[in-house]
Coordinates of N, CA and C in Angstrom, one line a residue:
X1 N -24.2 0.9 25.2 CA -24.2 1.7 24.0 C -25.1 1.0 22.9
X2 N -25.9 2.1 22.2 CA -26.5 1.3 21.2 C -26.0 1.1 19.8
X3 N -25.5 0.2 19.0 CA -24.7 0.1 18.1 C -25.8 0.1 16.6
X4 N -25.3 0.7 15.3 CA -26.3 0.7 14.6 C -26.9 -0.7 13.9
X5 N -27.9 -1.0 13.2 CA -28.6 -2.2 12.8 C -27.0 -3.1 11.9
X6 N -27.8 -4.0 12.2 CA -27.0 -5.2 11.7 C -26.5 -4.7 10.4
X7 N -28.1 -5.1 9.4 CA -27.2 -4.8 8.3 C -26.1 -4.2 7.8
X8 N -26.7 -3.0 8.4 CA -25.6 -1.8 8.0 C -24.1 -1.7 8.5
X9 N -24.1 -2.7 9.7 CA -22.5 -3.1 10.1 C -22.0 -4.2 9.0
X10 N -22.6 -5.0 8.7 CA -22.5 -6.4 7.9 C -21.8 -5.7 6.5
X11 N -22.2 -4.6 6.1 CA -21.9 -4.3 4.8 C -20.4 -3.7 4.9
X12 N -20.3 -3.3 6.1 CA -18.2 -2.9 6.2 C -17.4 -4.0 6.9
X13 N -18.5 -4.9 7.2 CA -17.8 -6.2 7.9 C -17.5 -7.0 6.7
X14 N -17.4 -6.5 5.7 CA -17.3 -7.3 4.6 C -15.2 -7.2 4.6
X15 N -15.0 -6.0 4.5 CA -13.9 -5.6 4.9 C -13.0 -6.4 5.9
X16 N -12.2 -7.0 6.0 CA -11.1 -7.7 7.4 C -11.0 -6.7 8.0
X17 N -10.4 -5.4 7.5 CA -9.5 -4.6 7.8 C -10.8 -3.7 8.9
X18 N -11.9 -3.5 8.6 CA -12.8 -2.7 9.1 C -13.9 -3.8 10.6
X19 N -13.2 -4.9 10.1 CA -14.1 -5.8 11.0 C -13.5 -6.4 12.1
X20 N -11.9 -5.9 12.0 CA -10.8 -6.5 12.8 C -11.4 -5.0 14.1
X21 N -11.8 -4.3 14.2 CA -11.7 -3.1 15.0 C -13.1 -3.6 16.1
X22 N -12.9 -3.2 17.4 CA -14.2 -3.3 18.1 C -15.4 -2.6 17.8
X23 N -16.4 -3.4 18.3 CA -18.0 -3.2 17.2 C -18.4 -1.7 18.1
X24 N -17.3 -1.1 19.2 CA -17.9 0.1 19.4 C -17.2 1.3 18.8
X25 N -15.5 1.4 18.4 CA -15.0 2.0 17.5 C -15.5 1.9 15.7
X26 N -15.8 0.4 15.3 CA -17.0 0.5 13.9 C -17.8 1.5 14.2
X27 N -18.3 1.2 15.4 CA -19.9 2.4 15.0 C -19.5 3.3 15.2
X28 N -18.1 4.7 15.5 CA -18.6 5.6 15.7 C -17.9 5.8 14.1
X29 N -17.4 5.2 13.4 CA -17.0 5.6 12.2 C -18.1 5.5 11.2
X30 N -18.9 4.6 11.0 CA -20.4 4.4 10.5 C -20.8 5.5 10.0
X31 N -20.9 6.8 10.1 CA -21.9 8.0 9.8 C -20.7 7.9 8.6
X32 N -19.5 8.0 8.9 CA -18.8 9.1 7.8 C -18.3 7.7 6.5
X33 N -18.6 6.6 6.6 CA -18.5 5.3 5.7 C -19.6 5.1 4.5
X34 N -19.5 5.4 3.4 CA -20.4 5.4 2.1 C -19.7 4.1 1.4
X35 N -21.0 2.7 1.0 CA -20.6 1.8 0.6 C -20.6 2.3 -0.9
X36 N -19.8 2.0 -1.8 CA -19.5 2.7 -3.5 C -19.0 1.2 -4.4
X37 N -19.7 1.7 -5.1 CA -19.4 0.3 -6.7 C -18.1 1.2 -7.4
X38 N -16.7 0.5 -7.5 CA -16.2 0.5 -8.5 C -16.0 -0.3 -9.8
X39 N -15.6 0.1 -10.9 CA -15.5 -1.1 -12.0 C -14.0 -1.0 -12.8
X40 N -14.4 -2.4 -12.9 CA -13.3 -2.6 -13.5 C -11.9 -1.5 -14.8
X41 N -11.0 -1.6 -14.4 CA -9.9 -0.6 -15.0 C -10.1 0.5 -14.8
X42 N -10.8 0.8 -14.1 CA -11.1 2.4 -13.0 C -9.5 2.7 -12.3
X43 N -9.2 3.8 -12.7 CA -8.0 4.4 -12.0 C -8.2 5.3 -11.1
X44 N -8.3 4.7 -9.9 CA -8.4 5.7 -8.7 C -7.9 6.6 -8.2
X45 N -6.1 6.5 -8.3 CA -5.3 7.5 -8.2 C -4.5 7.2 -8.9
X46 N -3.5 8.7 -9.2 CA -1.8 8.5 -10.2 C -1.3 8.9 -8.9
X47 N -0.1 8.2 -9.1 CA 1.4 9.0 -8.4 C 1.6 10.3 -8.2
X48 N 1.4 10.7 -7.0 CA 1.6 12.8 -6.9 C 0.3 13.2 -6.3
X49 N -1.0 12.1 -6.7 CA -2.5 13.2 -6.7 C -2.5 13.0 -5.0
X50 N -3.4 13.9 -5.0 CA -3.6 14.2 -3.4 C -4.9 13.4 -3.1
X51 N -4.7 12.7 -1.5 CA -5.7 11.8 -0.9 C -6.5 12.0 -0.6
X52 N -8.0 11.7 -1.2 CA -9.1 12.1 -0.8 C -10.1 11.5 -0.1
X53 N -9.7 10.3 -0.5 CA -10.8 9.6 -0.4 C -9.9 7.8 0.1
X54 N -10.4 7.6 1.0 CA -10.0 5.9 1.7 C -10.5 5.0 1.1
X55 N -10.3 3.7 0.7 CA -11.7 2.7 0.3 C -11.0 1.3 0.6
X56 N -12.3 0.7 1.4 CA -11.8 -0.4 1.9 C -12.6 -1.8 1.2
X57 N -12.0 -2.4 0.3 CA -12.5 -3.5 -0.8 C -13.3 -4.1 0.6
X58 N -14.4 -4.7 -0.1 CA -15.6 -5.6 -0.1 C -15.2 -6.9 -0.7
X59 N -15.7 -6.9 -2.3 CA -15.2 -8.0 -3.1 C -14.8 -7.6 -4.4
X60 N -14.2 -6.5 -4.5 CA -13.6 -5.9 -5.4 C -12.0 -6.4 -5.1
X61 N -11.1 -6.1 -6.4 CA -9.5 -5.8 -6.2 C -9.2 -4.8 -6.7
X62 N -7.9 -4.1 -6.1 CA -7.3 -3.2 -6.6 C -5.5 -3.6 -6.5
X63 N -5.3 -2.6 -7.9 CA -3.6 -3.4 -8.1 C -3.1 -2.0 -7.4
X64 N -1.9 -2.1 -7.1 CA -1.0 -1.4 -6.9 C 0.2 -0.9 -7.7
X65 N 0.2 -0.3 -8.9 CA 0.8 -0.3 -9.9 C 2.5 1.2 -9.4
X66 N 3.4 0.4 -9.2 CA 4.7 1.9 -9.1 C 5.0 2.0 -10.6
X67 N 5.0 3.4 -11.0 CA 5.2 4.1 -12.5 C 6.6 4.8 -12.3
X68 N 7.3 4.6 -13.2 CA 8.4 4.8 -13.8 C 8.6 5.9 -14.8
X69 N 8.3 7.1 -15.3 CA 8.3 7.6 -16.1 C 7.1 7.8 -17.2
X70 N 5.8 7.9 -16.2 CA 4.6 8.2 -16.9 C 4.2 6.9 -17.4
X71 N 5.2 5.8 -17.8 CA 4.3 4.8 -18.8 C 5.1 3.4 -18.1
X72 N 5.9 3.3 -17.6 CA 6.5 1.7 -16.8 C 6.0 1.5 -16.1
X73 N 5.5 0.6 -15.9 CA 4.6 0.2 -14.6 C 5.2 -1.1 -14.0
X74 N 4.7 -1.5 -12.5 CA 4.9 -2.8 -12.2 C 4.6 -3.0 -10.8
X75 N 3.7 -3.9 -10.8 CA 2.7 -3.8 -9.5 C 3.1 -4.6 -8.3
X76 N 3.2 -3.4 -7.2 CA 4.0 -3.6 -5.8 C 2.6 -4.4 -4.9
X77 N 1.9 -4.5 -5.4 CA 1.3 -5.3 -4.3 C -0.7 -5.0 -4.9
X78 N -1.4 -5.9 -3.7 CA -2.8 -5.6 -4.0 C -4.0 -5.0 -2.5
X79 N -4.4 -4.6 -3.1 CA -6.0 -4.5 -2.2 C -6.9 -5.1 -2.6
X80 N -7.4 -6.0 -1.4 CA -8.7 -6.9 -1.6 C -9.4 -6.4 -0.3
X81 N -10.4 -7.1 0.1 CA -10.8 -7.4 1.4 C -10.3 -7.8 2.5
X82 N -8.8 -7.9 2.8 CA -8.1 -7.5 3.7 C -7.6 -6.4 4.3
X83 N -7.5 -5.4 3.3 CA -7.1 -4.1 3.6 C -7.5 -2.9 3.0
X84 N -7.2 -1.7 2.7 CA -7.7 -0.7 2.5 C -6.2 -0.3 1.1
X85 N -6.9 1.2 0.5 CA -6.3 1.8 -0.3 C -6.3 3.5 0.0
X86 N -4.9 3.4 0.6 CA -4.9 4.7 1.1 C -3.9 5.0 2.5
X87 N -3.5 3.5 2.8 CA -3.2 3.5 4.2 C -1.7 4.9 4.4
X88 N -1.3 5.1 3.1 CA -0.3 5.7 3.8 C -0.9 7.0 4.7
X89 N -1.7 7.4 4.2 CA -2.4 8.4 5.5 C -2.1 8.1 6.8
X90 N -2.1 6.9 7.3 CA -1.6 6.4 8.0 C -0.3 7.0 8.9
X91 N 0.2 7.5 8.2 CA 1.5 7.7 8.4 C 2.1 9.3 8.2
X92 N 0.9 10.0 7.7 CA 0.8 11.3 7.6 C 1.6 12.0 5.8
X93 N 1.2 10.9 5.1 CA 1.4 11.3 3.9 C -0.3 11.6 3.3
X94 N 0.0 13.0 2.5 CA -1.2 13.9 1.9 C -1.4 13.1 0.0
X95 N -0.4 12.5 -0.3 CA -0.6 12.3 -1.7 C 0.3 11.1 -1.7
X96 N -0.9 10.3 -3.7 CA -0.8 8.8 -3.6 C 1.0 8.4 -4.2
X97 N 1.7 7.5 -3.9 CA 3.1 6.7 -4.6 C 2.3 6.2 -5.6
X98 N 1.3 5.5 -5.7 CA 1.1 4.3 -6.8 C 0.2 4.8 -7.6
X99 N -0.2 4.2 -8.4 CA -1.3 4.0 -9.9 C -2.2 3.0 -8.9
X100 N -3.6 3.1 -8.4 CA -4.1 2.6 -8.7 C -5.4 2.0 -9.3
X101 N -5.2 0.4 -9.8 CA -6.2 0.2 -10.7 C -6.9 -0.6 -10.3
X102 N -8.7 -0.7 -10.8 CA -9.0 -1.8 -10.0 C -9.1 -2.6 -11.4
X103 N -8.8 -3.8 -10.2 CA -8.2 -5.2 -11.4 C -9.7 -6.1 -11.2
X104 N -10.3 -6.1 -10.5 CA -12.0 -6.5 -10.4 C -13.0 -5.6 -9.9
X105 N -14.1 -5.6 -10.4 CA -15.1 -4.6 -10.1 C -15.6 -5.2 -8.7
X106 N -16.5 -4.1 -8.2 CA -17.2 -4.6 -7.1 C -17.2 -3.2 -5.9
X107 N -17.8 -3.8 -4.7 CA -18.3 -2.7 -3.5 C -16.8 -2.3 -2.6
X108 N -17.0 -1.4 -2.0 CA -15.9 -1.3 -1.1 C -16.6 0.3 0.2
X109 N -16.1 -0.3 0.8 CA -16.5 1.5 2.2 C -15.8 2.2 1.7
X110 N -15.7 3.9 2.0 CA -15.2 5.0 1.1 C -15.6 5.7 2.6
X111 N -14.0 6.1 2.8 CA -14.2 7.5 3.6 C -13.6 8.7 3.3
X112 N -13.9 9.7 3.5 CA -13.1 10.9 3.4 C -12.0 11.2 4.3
X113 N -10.6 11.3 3.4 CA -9.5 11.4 4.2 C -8.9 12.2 5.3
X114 N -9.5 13.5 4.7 CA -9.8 14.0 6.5 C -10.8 13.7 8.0
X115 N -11.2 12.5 7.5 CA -12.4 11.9 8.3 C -11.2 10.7 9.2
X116 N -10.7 10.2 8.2 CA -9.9 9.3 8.7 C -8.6 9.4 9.3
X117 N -8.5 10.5 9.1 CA -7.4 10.9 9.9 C -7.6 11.4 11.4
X118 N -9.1 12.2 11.5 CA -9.2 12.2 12.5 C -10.0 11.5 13.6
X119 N -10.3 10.0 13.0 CA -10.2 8.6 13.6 C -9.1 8.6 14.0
X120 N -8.3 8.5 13.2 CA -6.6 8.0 13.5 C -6.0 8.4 14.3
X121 N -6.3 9.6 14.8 CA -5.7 10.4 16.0 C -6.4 10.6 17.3
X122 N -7.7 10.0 17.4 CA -8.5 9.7 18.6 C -8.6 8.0 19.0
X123 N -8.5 7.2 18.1 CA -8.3 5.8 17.6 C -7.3 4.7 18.1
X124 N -6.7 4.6 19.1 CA -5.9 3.3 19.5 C -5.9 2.3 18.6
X125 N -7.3 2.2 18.7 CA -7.8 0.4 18.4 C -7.7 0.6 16.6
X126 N -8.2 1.4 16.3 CA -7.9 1.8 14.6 C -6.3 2.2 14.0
X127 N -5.1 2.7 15.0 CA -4.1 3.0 15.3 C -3.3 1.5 14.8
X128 N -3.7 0.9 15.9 CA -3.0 -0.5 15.8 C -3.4 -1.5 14.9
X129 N -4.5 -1.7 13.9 CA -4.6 -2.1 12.9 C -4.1 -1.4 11.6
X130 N -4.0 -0.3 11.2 CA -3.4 0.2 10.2 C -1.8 0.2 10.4
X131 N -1.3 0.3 11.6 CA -0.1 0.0 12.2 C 0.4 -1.3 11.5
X132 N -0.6 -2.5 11.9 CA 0.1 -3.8 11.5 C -0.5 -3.6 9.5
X133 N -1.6 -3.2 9.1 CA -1.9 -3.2 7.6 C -0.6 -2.6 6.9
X134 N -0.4 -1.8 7.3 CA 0.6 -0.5 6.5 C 2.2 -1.7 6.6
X135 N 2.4 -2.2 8.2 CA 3.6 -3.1 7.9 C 3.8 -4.2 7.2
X136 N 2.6 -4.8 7.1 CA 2.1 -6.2 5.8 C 2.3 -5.6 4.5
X137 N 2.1 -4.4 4.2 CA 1.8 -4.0 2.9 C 3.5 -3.6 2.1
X138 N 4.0 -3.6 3.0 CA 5.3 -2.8 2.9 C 6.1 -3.9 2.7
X139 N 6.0 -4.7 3.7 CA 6.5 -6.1 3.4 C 6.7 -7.3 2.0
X140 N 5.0 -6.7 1.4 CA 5.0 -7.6 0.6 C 5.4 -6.7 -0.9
X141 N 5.4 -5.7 -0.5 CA 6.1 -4.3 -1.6 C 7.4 -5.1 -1.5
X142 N 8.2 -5.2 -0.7 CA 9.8 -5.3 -1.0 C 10.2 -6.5 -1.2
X143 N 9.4 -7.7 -1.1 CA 9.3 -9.0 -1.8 C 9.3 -9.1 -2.8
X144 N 8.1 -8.4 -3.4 CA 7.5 -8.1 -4.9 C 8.8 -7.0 -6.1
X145 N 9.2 -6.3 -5.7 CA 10.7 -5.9 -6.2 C 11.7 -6.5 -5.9
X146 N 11.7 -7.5 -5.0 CA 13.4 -8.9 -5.1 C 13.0 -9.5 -5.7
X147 N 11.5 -9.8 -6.1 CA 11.1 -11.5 -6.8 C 11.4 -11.1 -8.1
X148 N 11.0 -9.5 -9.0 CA 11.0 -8.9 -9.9 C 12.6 -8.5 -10.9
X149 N 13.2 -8.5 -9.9 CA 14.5 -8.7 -10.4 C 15.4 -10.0 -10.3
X150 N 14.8 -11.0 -9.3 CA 16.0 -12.1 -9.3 C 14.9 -13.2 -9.9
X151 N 13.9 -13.3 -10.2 CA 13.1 -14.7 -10.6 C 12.7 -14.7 -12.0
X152 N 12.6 -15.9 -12.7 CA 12.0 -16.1 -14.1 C 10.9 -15.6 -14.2
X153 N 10.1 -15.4 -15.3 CA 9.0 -14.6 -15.5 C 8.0 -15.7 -15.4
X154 N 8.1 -17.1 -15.4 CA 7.3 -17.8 -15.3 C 7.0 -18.1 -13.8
X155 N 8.0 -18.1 -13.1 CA 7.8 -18.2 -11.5 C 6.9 -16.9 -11.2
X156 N 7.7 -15.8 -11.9 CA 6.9 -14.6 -11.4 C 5.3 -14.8 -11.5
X157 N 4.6 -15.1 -13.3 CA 3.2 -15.5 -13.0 C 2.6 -16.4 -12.4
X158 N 3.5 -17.2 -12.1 CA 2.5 -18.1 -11.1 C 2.4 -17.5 -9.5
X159 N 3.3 -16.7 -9.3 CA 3.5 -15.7 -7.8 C 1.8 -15.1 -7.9
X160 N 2.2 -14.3 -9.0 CA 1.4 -13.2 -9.2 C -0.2 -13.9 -9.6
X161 N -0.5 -15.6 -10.1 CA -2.1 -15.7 -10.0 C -2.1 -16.1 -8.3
X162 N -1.5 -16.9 -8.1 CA -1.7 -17.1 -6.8 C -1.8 -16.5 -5.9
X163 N -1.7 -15.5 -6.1 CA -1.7 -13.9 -5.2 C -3.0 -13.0 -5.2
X164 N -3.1 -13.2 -6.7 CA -5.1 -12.7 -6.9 C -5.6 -13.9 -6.9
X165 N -5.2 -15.1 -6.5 CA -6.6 -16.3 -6.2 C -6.5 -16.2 -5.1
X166 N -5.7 -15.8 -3.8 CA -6.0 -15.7 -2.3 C -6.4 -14.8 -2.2
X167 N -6.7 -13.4 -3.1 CA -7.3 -12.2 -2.5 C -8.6 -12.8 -2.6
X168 N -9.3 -12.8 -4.2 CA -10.5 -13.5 -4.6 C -10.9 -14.8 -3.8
X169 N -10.2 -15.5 -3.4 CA -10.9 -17.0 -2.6 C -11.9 -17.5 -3.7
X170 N -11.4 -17.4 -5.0 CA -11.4 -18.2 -6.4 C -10.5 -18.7 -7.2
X171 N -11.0 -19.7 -8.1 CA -9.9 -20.9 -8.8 C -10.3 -19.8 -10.1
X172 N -11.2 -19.0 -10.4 CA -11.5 -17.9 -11.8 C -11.4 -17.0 -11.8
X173 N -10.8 -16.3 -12.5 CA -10.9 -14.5 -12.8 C -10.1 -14.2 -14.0
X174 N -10.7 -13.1 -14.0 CA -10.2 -12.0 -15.7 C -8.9 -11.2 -15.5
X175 N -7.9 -11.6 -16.2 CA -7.0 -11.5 -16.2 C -6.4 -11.0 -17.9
X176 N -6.3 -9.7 -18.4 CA -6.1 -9.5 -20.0 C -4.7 -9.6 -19.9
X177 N -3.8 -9.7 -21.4 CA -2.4 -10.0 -21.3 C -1.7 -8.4 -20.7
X178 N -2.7 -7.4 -21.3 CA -2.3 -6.2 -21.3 C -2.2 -6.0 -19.7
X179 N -3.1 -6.0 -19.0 CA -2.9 -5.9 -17.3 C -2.3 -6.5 -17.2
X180 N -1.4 -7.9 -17.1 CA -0.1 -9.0 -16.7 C 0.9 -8.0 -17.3
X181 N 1.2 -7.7 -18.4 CA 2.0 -7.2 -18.9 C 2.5 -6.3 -18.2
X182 N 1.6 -4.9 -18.0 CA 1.7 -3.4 -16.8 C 2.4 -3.9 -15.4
X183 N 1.7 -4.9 -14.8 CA 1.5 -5.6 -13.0 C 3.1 -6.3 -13.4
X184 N 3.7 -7.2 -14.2 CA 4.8 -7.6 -14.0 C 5.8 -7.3 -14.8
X185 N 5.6 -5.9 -15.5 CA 6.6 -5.1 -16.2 C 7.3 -5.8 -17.4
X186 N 6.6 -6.1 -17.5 CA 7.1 -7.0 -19.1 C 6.2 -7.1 -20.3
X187 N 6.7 -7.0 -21.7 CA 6.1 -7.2 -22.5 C 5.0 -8.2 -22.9
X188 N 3.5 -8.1 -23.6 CA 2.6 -8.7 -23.6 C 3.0 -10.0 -24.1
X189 N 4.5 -10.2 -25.2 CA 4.5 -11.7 -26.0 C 5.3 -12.5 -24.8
X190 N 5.7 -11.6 -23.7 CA 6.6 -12.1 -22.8 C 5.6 -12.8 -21.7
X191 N 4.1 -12.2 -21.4 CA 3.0 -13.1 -20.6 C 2.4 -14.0 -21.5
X192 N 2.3 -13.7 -23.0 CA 2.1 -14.9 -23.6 C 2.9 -16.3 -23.6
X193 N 4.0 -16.1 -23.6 CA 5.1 -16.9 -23.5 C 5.1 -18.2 -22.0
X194 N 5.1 -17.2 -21.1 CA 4.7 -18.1 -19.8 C 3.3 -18.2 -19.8
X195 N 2.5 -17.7 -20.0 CA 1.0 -18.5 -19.8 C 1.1 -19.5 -20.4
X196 N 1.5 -19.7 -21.5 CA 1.8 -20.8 -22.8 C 2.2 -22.2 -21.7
X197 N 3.4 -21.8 -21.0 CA 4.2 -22.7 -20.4 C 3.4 -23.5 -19.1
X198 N 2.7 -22.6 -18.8 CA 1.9 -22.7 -17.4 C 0.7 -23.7 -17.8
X199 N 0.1 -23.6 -18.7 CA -1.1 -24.2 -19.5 C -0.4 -25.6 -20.3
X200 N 0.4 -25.6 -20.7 CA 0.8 -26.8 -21.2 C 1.2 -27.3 -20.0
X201 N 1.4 -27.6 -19.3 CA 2.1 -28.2 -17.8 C 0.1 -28.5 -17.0
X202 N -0.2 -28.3 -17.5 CA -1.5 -28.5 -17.0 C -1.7 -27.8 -15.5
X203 N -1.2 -26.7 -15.4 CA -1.6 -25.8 -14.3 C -2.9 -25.1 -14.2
X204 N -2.9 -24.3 -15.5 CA -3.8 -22.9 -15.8 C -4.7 -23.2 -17.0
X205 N -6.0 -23.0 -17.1 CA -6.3 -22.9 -18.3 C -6.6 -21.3 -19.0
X206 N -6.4 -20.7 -19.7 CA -6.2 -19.3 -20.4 C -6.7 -18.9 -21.5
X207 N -8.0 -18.5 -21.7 CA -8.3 -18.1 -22.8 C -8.6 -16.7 -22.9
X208 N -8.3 -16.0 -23.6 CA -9.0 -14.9 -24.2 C -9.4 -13.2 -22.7
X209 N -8.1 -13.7 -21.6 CA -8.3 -13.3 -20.5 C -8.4 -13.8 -19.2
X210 N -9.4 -14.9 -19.7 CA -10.4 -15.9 -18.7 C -9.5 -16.9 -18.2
X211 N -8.8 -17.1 -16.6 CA -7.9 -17.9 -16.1 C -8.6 -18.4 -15.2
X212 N -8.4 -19.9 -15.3 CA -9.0 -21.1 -14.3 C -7.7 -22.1 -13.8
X213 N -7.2 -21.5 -12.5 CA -6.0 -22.3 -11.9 C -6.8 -23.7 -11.9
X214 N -5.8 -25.0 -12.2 CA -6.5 -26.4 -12.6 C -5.8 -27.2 -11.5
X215 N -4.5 -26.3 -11.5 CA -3.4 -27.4 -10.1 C -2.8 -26.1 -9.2
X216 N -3.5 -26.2 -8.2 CA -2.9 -24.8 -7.3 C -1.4 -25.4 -6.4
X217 N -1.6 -26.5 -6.5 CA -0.3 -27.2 -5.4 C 0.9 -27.3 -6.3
X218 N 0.9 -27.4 -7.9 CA 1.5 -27.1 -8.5 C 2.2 -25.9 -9.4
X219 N 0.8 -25.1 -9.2 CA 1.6 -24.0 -9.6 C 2.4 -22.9 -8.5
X220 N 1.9 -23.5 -7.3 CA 2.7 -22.9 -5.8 C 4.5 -23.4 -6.1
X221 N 4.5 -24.8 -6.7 CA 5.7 -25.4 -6.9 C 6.7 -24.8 -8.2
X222 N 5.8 -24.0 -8.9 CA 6.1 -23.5 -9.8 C 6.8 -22.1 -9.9
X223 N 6.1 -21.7 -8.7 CA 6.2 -20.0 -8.3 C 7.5 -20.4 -7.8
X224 N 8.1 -19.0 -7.4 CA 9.2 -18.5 -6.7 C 8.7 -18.7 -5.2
X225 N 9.7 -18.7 -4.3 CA 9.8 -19.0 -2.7 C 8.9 -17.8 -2.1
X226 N 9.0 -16.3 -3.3 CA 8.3 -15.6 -2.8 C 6.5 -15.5 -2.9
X227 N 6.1 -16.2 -3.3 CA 4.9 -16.4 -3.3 C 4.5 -17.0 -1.8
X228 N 4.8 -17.4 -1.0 CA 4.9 -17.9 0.4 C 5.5 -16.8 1.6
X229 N 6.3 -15.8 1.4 CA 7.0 -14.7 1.7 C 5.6 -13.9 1.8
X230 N 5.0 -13.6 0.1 CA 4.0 -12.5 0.6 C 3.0 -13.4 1.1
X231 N 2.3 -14.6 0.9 CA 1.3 -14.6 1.2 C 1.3 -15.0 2.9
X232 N 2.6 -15.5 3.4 CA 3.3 -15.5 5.1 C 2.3 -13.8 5.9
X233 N 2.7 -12.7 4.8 CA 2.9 -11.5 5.3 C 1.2 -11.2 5.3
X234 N 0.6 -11.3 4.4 CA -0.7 -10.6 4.5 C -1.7 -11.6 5.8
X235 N -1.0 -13.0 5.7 CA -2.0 -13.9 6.8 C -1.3 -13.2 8.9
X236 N -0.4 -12.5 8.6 CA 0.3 -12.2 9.4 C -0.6 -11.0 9.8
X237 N -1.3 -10.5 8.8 CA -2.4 -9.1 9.2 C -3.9 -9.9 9.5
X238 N -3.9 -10.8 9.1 CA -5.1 -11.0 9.3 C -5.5 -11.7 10.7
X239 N -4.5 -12.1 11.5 CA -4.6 -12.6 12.3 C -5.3 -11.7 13.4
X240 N -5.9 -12.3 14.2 CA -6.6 -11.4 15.3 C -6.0 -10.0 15.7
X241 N -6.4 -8.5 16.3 CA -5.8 -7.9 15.8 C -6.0 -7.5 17.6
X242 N -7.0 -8.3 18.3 CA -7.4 -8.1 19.5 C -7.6 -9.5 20.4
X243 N -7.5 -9.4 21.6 CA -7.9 -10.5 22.4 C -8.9 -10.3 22.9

C-alpha cells in the first residue's frame, strides 16, 4: 500500500494519540484530518453544545473546565498531545459535558465528528485506542474531584503545575491567577495565597502569570499523593497501544 508523504504524516504524528494507531489505519484517515492553529483562551465548546468537530493537540493545551451553574468552574482534567478533545464520541455521546478552554495556543488535527465516528465503527485499531484514552481520561476526572475536596489548596497547585509541566515537557508557562482560579475553583486571593507559599519555599518562581517550576522533586513532595494517581493514569495510555 502506498502510504502518503512523510511530512504530511509527521504533522498528526505530532499527536500520541494519532501516532499510537498503525501507519495503514493513519492514512486512511489523512484526507478527512485539517491541521488548525488555536489560541490562547479560545473556548471551544460549553456544556450542552453539540460535537462537531475532534481535535487532537500538537503542542497546544486544552483545560477541561465542569461548570456548575453558568459561572463555577473547576477543571476535570487536560488535553495535550496525548490525547484528543472530543473522545466522548467515543462512546456515542452527540454533545460536550465540559467548557473547553485552551490554556496554550498552538497546532492540533481537526476532524469532523461524523468523520470520526465512522472511523470508529470500521476501526478496531482506532477502537482500542480511544477505548484505553477515554478510560485514562475518566480516571484522572475522578482523582481530580477527590483531590478537590479532600486536599489543601496548596497541595492542589502544585498537583495542578505539575500536571501542565508533563503535558508541556516544560519547566515555563503562562499561567494568569484568573485561569488557576476557574481550573481549581477557588478564589483569585486564594491562588495568590499558595503561589505566595510555593515561591517562598523556593519551588516556583511567579510573576505577573509567568511560572518557572525551580524544584520539581519538591514540589512533587508538595503536591497531594494525587498528583502521581493522575500522572500513573495518563503514562498508562501512553504506553504502546500495539505489539
Amino acid at each position: 500500500m502506498n502510504y502518503p508523504a512523510a511530512p504530511m504524516v509527521a504533522e498528526h504524528n505530532a499527536n500520541l494519540l494519532l501516532a499510537a494507531l498503525p501507519p495503514g489505519e493513519l492514512a486512511s484517515m489523512l484526507p478527512a484530518l485539517d491541521q488548525v492553529q488555536v489560541e490562547a483562551g479560545a473556548v471551544l465548546c460549553e456544556p450542552g453544545d453539540t460535537i462537531r468537530h475532534i481535535y487532537f493537540p500538537h503542542d497546544c493545551l486544552i483545560s477541561l473546565m465542569a461548570v456548575a451553574e453558568g459561572r463555577m468552574t473547576l477543571e476535570v482534567g487536560q488535553v495535550g498531545r496525548e490525547g484528543m478533545l472530543g473522545a466522548t464520541v467515543a462512546l456515542g455521546h452527540e454533545t460536550t459535558q465540559v467548557r473547553a478552554v485552551v490554556q496554550r495556543a498552538g497546532s492540533a488535527s481537526r476532524i469532523d465528528a461524523e468523520r470520526l465516528r465512522a472511523e470508529f465503527a470500521r476501526n478496531p485499531s482506532l477502537q482500542r485506542v480511544l477505548y484505553r484514552y477515554t478510560d485514562a481520561l475518566l480516571a484522572q476526572a475522578i482523582q481530580i474531584a477527590v483531590c478537590s475536596r479532600y486536599h489543601v489548596l496548596e497541595a492542589r497547585l502544585a498537583r495542578s503545575l505539575l500536571v501542565t509541566r508533563d503535558r508541556l515537557q516544560s519547566d515555563k508557562f503562562h499561567l494568569t491567577h484568573e485561569f488557576l482560579a476557574h481550573a481549581l475553583g477557588v478564589r483569585r486571593v486564594g491562588v495568590t495565597k499558595a503561589a505566595s507559599a510555593l515561591q517562598q519555599h523556593g519551588l516556583i518562581n511567579y510573576s505577573r502569570g509567568n511560572i518557572e517550576i525551580l524544584d520539581p522533586v519538591g514540589l512533587a513532595a508538595t503536591a497531594c499523593t494525587c498528583y502521581q494517581i493522575v500522572r500513573e493514569a495518563g503514562a498508562s495510555f501512553a504506553a504502546p497501544a500495539f505489539a
